[in-house]
Each structure stands twice: as structure tokens, then as C-alpha cells.
Coordinates of C-alpha atoms in Angstrom, one line a residue:
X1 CA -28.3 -0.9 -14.0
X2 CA -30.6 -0.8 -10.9
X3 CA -31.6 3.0 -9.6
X4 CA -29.5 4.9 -7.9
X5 CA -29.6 4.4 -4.5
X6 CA -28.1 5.7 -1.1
X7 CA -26.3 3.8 1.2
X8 CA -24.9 3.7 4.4
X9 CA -22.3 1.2 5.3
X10 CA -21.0 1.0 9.1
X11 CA -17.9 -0.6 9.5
X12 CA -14.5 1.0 12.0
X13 CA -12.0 -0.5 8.9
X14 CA -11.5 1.7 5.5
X15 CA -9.3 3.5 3.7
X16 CA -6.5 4.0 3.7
X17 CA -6.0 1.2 5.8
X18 CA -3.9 -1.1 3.4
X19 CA -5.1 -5.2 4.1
X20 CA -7.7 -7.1 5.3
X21 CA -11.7 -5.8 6.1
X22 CA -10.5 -1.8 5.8
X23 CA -9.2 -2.6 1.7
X24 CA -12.1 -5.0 1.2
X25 CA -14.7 -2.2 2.1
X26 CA -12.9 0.3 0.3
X27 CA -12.8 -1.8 -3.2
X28 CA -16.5 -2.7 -2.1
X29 CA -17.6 0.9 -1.3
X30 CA -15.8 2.5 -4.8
X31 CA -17.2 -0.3 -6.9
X32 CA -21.2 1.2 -5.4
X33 CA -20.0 4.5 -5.8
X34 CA -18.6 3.7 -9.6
X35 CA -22.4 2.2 -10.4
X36 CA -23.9 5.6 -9.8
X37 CA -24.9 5.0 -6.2
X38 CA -24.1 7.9 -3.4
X39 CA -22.2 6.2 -0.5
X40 CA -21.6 7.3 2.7
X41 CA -19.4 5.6 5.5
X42 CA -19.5 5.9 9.4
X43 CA -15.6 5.0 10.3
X44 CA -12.9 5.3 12.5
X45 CA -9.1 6.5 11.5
X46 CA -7.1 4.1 10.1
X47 CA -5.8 1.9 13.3
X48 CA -5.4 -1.8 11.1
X49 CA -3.7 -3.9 12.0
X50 CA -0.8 -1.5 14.5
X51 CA -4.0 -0.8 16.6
X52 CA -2.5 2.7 16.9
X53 CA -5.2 5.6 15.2
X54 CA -3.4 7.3 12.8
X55 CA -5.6 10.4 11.9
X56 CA -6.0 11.0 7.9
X57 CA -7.8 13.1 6.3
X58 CA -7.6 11.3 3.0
X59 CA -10.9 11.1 0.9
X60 CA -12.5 9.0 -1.9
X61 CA -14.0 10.8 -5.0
X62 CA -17.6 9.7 -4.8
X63 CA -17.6 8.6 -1.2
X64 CA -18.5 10.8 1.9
X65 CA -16.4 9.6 5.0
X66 CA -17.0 10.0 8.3
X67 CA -14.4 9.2 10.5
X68 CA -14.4 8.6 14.6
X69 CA -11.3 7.5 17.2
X70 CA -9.3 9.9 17.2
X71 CA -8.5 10.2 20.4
X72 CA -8.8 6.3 20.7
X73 CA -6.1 4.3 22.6
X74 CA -6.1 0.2 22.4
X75 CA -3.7 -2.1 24.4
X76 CA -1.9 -4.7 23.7
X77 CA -4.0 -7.8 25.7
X78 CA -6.5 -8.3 22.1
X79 CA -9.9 -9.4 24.3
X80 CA -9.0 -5.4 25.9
X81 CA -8.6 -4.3 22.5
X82 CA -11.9 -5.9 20.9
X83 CA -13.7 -4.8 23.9
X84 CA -12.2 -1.2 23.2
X85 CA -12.7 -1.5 19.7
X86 CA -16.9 -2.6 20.2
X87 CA -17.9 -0.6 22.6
X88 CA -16.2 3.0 21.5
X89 CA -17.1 2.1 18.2
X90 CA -20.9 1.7 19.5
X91 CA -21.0 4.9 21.1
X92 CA -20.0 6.9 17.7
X93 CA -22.4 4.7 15.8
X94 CA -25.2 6.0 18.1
X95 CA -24.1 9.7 17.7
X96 CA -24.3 9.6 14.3
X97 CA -26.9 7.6 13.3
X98 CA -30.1 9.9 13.1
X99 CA -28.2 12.2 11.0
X100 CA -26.5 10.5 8.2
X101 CA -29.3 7.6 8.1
X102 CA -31.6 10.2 6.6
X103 CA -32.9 9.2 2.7
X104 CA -30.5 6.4 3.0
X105 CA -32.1 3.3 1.2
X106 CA -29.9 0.3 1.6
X107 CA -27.7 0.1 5.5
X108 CA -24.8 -1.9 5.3
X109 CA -23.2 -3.5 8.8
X110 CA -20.1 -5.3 8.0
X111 CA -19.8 -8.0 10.5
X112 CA -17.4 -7.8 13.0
X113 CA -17.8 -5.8 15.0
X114 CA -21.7 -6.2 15.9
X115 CA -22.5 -4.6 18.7
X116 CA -22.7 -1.0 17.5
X117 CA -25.3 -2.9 14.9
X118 CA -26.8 -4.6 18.1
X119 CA -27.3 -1.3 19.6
X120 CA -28.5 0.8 16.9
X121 CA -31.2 -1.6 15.9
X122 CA -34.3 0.5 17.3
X123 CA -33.0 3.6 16.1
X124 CA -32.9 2.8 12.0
X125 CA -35.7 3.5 9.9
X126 CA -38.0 0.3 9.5
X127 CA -37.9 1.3 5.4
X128 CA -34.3 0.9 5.3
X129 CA -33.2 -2.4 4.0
X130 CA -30.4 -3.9 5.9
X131 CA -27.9 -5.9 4.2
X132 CA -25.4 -7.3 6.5
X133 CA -21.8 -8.8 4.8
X134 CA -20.1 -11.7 7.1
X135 CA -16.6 -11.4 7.5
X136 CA -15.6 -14.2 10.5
X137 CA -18.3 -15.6 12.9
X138 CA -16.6 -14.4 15.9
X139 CA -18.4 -17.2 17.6
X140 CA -15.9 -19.8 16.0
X141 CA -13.2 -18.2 17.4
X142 CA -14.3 -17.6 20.6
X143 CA -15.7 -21.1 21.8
X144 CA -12.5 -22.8 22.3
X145 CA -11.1 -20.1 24.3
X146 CA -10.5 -21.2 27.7
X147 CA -11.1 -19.3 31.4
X148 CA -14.2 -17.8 32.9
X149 CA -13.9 -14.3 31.0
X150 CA -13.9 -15.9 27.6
X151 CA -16.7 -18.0 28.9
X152 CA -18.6 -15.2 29.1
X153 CA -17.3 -13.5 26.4
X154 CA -18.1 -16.5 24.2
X155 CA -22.0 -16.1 25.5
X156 CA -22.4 -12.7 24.3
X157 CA -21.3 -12.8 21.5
X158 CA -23.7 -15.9 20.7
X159 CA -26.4 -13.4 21.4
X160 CA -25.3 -10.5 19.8
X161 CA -24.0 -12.1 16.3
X162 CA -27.7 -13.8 16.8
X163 CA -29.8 -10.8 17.1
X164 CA -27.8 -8.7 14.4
X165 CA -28.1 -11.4 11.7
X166 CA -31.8 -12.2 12.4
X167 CA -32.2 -8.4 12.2
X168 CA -31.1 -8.1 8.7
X169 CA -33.0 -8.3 5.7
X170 CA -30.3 -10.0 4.0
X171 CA -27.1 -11.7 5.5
X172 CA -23.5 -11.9 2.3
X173 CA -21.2 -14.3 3.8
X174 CA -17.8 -15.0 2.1
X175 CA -18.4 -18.7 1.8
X176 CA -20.9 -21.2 1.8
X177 CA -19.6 -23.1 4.8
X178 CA -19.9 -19.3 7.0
X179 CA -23.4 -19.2 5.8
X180 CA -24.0 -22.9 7.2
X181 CA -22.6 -22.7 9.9
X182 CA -24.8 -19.2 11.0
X183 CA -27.4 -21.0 9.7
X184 CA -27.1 -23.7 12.6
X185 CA -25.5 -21.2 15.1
X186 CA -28.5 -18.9 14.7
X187 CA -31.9 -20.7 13.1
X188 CA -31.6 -18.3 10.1
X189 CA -33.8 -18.7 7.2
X190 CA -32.6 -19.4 4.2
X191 CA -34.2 -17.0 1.5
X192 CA -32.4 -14.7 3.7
X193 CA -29.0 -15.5 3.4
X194 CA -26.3 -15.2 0.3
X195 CA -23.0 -16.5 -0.6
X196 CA -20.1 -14.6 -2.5
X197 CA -16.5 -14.7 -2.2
X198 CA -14.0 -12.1 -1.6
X199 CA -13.0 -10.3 -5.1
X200 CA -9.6 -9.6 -7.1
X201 CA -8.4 -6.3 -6.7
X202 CA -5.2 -6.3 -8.2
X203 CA -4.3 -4.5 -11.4
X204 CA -1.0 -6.0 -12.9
X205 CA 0.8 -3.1 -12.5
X206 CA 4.4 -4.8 -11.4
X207 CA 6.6 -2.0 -9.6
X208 CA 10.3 -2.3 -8.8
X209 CA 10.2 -0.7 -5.2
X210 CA 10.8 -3.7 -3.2
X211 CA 13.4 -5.6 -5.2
X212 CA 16.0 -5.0 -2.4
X213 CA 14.3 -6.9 0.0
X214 CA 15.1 -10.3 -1.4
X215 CA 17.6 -12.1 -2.5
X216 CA 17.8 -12.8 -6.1
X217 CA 19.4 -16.4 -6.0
X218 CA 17.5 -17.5 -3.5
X219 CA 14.2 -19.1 -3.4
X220 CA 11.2 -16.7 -1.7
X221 CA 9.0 -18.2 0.9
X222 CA 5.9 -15.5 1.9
X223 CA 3.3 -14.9 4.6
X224 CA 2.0 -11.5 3.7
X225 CA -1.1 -9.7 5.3
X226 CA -3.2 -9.3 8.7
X227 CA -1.2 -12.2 10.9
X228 CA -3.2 -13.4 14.2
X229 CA -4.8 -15.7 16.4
X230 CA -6.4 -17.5 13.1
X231 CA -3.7 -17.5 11.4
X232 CA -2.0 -20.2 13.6
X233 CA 1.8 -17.5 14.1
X234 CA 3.6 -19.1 16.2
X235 CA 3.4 -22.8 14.3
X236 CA 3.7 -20.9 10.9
X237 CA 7.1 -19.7 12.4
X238 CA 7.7 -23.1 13.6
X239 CA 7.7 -24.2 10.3
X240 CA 9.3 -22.2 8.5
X241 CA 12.2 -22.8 10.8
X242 CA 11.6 -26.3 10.3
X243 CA 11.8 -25.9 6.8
X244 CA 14.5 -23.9 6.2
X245 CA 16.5 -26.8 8.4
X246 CA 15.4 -29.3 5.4
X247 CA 14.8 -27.4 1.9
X248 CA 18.4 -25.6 0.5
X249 CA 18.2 -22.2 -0.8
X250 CA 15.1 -20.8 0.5
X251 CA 14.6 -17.4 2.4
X252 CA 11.2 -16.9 4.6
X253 CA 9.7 -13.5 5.0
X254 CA 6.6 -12.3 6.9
X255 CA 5.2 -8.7 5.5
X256 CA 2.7 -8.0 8.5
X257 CA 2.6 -5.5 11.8
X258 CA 0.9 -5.6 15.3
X259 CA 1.6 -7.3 18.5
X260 CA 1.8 -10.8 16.9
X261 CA 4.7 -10.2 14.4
X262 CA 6.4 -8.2 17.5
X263 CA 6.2 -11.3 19.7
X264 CA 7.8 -13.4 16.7
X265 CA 10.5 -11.1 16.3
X266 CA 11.2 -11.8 19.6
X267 CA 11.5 -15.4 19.6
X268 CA 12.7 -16.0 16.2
X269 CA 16.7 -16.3 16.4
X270 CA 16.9 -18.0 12.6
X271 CA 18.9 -15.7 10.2
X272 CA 16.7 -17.3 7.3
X273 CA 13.4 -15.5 8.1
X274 CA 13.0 -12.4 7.7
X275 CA 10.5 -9.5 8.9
X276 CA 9.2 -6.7 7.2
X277 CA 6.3 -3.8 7.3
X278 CA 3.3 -4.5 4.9
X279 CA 3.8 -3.2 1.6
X280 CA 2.5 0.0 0.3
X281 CA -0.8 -1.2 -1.8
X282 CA 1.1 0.3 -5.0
X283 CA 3.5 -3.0 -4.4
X284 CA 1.3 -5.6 -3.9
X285 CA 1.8 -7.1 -7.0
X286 CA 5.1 -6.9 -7.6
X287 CA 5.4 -8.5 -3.8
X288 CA 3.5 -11.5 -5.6
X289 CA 5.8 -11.5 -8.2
X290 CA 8.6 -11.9 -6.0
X291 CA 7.3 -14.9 -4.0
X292 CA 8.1 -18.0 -5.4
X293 CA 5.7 -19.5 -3.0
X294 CA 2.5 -17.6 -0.8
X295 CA 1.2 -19.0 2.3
X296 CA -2.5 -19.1 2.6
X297 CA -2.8 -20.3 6.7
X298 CA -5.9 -21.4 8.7
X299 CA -5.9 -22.5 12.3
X300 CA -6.9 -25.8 13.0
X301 CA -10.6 -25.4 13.4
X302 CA -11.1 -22.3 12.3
X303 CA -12.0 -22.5 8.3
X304 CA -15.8 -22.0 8.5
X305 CA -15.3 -18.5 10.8
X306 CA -14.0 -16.2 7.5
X307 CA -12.3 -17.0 4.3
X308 CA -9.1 -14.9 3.7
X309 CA -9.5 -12.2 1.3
X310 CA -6.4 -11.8 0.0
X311 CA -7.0 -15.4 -1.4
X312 CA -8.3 -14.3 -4.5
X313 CA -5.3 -11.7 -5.8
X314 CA -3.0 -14.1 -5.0
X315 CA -4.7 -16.5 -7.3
X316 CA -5.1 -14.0 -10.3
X317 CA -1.3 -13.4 -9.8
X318 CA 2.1 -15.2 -11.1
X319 CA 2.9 -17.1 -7.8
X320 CA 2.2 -20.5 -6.4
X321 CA 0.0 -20.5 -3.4
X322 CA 0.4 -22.7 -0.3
X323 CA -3.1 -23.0 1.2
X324 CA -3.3 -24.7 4.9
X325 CA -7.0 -25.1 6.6
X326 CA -9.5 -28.2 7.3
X327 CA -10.1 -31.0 6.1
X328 CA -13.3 -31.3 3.5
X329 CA -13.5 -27.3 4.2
X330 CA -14.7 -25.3 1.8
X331 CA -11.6 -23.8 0.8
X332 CA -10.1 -27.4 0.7
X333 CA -13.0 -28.7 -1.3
X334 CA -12.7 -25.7 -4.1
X335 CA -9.1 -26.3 -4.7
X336 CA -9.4 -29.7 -5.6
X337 CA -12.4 -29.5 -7.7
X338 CA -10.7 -26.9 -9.9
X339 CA -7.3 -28.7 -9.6
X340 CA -5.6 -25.8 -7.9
X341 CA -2.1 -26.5 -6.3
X342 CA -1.6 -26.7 -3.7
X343 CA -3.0 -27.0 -0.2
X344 CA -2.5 -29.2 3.2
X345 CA -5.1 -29.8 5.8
X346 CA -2.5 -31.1 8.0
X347 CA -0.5 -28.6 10.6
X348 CA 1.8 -31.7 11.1
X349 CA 5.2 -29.9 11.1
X350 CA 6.7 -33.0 8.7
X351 CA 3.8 -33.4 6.5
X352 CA 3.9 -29.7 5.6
X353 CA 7.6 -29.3 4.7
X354 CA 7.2 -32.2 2.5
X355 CA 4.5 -30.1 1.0
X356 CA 6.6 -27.0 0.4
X357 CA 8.9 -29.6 -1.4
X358 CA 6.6 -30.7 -3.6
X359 CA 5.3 -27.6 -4.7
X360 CA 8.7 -25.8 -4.9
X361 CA 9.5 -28.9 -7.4
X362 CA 5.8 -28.5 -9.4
X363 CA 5.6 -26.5 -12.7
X364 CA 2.3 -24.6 -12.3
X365 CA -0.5 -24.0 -14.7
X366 CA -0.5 -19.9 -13.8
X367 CA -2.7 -19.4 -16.7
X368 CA -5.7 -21.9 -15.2
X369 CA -5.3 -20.7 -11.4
X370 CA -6.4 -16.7 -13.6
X371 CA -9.0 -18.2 -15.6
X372 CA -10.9 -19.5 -12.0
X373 CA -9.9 -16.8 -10.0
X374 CA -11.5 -14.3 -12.4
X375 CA -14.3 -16.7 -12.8
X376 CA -14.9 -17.2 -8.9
X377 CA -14.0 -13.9 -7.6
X378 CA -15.9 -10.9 -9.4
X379 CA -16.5 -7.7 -7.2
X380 CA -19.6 -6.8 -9.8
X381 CA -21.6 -9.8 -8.4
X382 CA -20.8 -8.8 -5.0
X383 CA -22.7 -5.9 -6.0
X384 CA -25.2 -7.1 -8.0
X385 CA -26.1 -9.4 -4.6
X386 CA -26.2 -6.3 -2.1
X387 CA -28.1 -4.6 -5.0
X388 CA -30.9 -7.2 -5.2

């Protein structure tokens, strides 16, 4: 085991926000703190993904928290929101900075947001090592946005992503084809830059809290998580209205919140799909359980900006997984290599009904999809990585 060391990680998103970057650097920041290392985190209150704060007070043994926001308000209009979201963000970054990045040894931006990182950048220590971890590459989702805002938009984030990942002693994407594409994006050097995917967090611990949600004799089709602009929602509505048209017996469910499940409740008239609030964390697993089939969604476009995180729990659990993304993408590329059912790179409504077909029809070798989950997704050499 390496010394003990103190680090700072800055990131708004973290317990006990339940999906996406806040339960990825909570599992992150308890598996430093289990090692023996003191960590502290500059956050806000939870917010993820409602975008309303929602002040808590809750703690982590072994972790010192220090929340922000709490007086934060976001719209509904998401370039408003991010803008919000960067610039209040920046300004409690900047308050706190000199004070809690005192002995620390290791500072850990999590990427987005950047421009509190941006900001701060003459203010750190020059002895403190700064390891940056890559969720999305904001850039990929910005440049096909359209109008003279986004334009602009578009151009700074270019230079802020590029002066934040040059500034970093060491850059963890989660993929290979993020870290290329940064690469290229930014003239990065190489001996720089690391790649480790996202890491199973589930603990097999099957509940029976949610059973009334479904129907027994009826076949469950899921989309479960963080649901936005990357996730392609209104043509993953699309389909699943398409597809309960063609394929008997099958009810669809989303288990999300925010302002994109609210605009498909509104346009959804199809007694077959269902909406519900994300699950407690407790009932993750047995929400697995109970899908007969996960859907795994990537816009057209859009795979080498992040790789979902939820990925990996769903392929350590007892449910098939319906991955759609690009064509010779990463996640495309890994799936076939280890013979993983089953994935698309088609967004053809047609071609991916056909697919749910098939894979509704196709016994599944559950025991393989564990063994390369636990091979490919370990948490311990996420930490070994930021360690190093």
C-alpha cells in the first residue's frame, strides 16, 4: 500500500446524490478513504439530476465534506443551467481553496465542470500533484449545436477543457477512445494521460421494495439512470413505442427525473410505457433483477464524449443489456471482442426492434458477462492509477 496521503477532490456531484458522476465520486472517494488516505471534498448539495438543491447534511465516515449551493436556483433552459452550474460553482471553489488546499498532496478535478479548475489554476500549490478524471469531453457535445450562442459556447469551452487538461499532471479518462480524442482536441502528451473504465459498485443484495411496479407476466423493458441530451430521449421513446406496436407482452419503463423525463411524460400517450422516480440505491439491484432487458443508449455521434457508468453494474448483474452507440466505438468494439450480447450501432427505428427481438429470444451466458465485468471494471485499479 502506497503512504497515506491527503487529497482534495473538487467536483459539485456527491453523496447522497443517487446516479451518475455524484455515486461515481462517492464509490471513488470511500474506496481512498478505505486505503488509509484522508479525503476531503469541495461540493455542492445534492441537486442531480432534478436540478433543484436539496440541503443534506449527511456525512461519510472517513470523508470531510464541504458543501456549497444552498441557496442555488437553476432553470429549466440546460445551456442557463450549465452556465449557472459553472460559474456559481467557480466562485465557491475560489472561496475555499487556500484553506482546505493546505498539506493536501494529490488535487483531484473531476471533469465537467472545468471552469472552477480553469480559474483556480494560479491559486494551487505548484507541489500539489493534479490528477484530473474525464467524465464527457463537453466539447463533443457541444460542436454540433447549432445558433450563434452555442457557437460561442462551443469556443470556450475548446479553451477551457484545453487549458485544464494541459494543466494537469495526469489526465484518467473512462475510455481509450475519450483519451484519443483529447489527445487530438488538445495536443496532449501521452505519458500524461491514463485509461480506466467506470467500476462495479453493486453488492448482490436483491431487495423486494419495488416488486409492485411491474407486472409479473409481462416482459420488462428498462431505461434506468441520468436521461438527457446524450442519451438520444425522445427517439428512445420513439422506440419503445415502436416496439411495443410489434413485440407482444412487453411493458417499457423509464426510472429517471429532470426536465427531460417531464417533457416525455408529456408527449407519451402509450399505456405500455411507464414512468417512474429513480430508485433508492438500496434497490438497484433488485431493479436489475427485474429487467428482463436494460437499455444502454448513446446518441448518434456522441460515444467518444463519456462512457456510461452504470455500464459496468449492469454487466455484473442477472439481466440482458441492450447497448446502442457508434459504429467501431469503443464500447462497440469491447462487446464483440468479449462476445457480449448485445448491442446496435444503428438508431434506425426498424433495425432496433428487430434487435430487442432477438435478444428477448437469446438465452444469455450471465455467468461470462460477470466474469468480464469483474475483470474489466475494478474500482482498486482506478485507485492504484490516481495513486501512481
Amino acid at each position: 500500500m502506497s503512504r497515506k496521503k491527503n487529497i482534495l477532490i473538487i467536483s459539485p456531484f456527491f453523496y447522497p446524490e443517487p446516479i451518475s458522476t455524484g455515486k461515481f465520486n462517492t464509490d471513488f472517494a470511500t474506496a481512498l478513504s478505505r486505503n488509509g488516505h484522508c479525503v476531503t471534498i469541495l461540493c455542492y448539495h445534492p441537486f442531480y439530476p432534478n436540478w433543484k438543491i436539496k440541503k443534506s447534511n449527511d456525512t461519510i465516515k472517513g470523508i470531510k465534506i464541504i458543501r456549497g449551493g444552498n441557496f442555488l436556483s437553476f432553470t429549466k433552459k440546460s445551456l442557463i443551467r450549465r452556465i449557472i452550474l459553472e460559474f456559481s460553482f467557480t466562485f465557491f471553489i475560489l472561496r475555499k481553496i487556500a484553506k482546505y488546499q493546505k498539506g493536501v498532496d494529490i488535487v483531484i478535478p473531476v471533469f465537467p465542470p472545468s471552469f472552477a479548475f480553469f480559474t483556480v489554476l494560479p491559486f494551487l500549490n505548484k507541489s500539489i500533484r493534479k490528477t484530473g478524471l474525464v467524465h464527457d469531453l463537453q466539447e463533443i457535445y457541444s460542436e454540433n449545436q447549432t445558433g450563434f450562442i452555442n457557437k460561442i459556447v462551443h469556443y470556450f469551452i475548446h479553451i477551457i477543457e484545453k487549458k485544464c487538461y494541459r494543466n494537469c499532471d495526469k489526465l484518467i479518462f473512462l475510455s481509450k477512445e475519450m483519451k484519443d480524442k483529447a489527445k487530438h482536441l488538445y495536443g496532449l502528451t501521452e505519458e500524461k494521460l491514463e485509461v480506466q473504465y467506470p467500476f462495479i459498485t453493486i453488492k448482490d443484495k436483491i431487495t423486494e421494495d419495488i416488486s409492485a411496479l411491474f407486472n409479473k407476466n409481462r416482459k420488462s423493458i428498462v431505461y434506468s439512470g441520468a436521461l438527457g441530451e446524450k442519451q438520444n430521449p425522445e427517439k428512445l421513446l420513439l422506440f419503445f413505442n415502436e416496439a411495443s406496436k410489434k413485440i407482444n407482452n412487453l411493458d417499457f419503463y423509464f426510472f429517471s427525473n429532470g426536465e427531460e423525463i417531464k417533457k416525455l411524460k408529456k408527449i407519451n400517450n402509450n399505456p405500455k410505457i411507464f414512468f417512474h422516480s429513480l430508485v433508492k440505491r438500496e434497490n438497484l439491484e433488485e431493479l436489475y433483477k427485474r429487467s428482463d432487458v436494460q437499455i444502454v443508449p448513446q446518441k448518434e455521434g456522441t460515444s467518444a464524449g463519456s462512457l456510461p457508468s452504470k455500464l459496468p453494474n449492469l454487466l455484473a448483474s442477472d439481466c440482458k443489456v441492450f447497448l446502442i452507440t457508434d459504429k467501431n466505438s469503443e464500447l462497440h468494439k469491447l462487446f464483440k471482442k468479449h462476445k457480449l450480447d448485445f448491442v446496435t450501432t444503428s438508431w434506425n427505428i426498424t433495425d432496433m426492434v428487430f434487435k430487442l427481438q432477438e435478444i428477448l429470444e437469446k438465452d444469455i451466458d450471465f455467468k461470462h458477462q460477470k466474469k468480464i465485468a469483474k475483470k474489466i471494471f475494478t474500482i482498486e485499479e482506478m485507485v492504484n492509477k490516481v495513486l501512481k
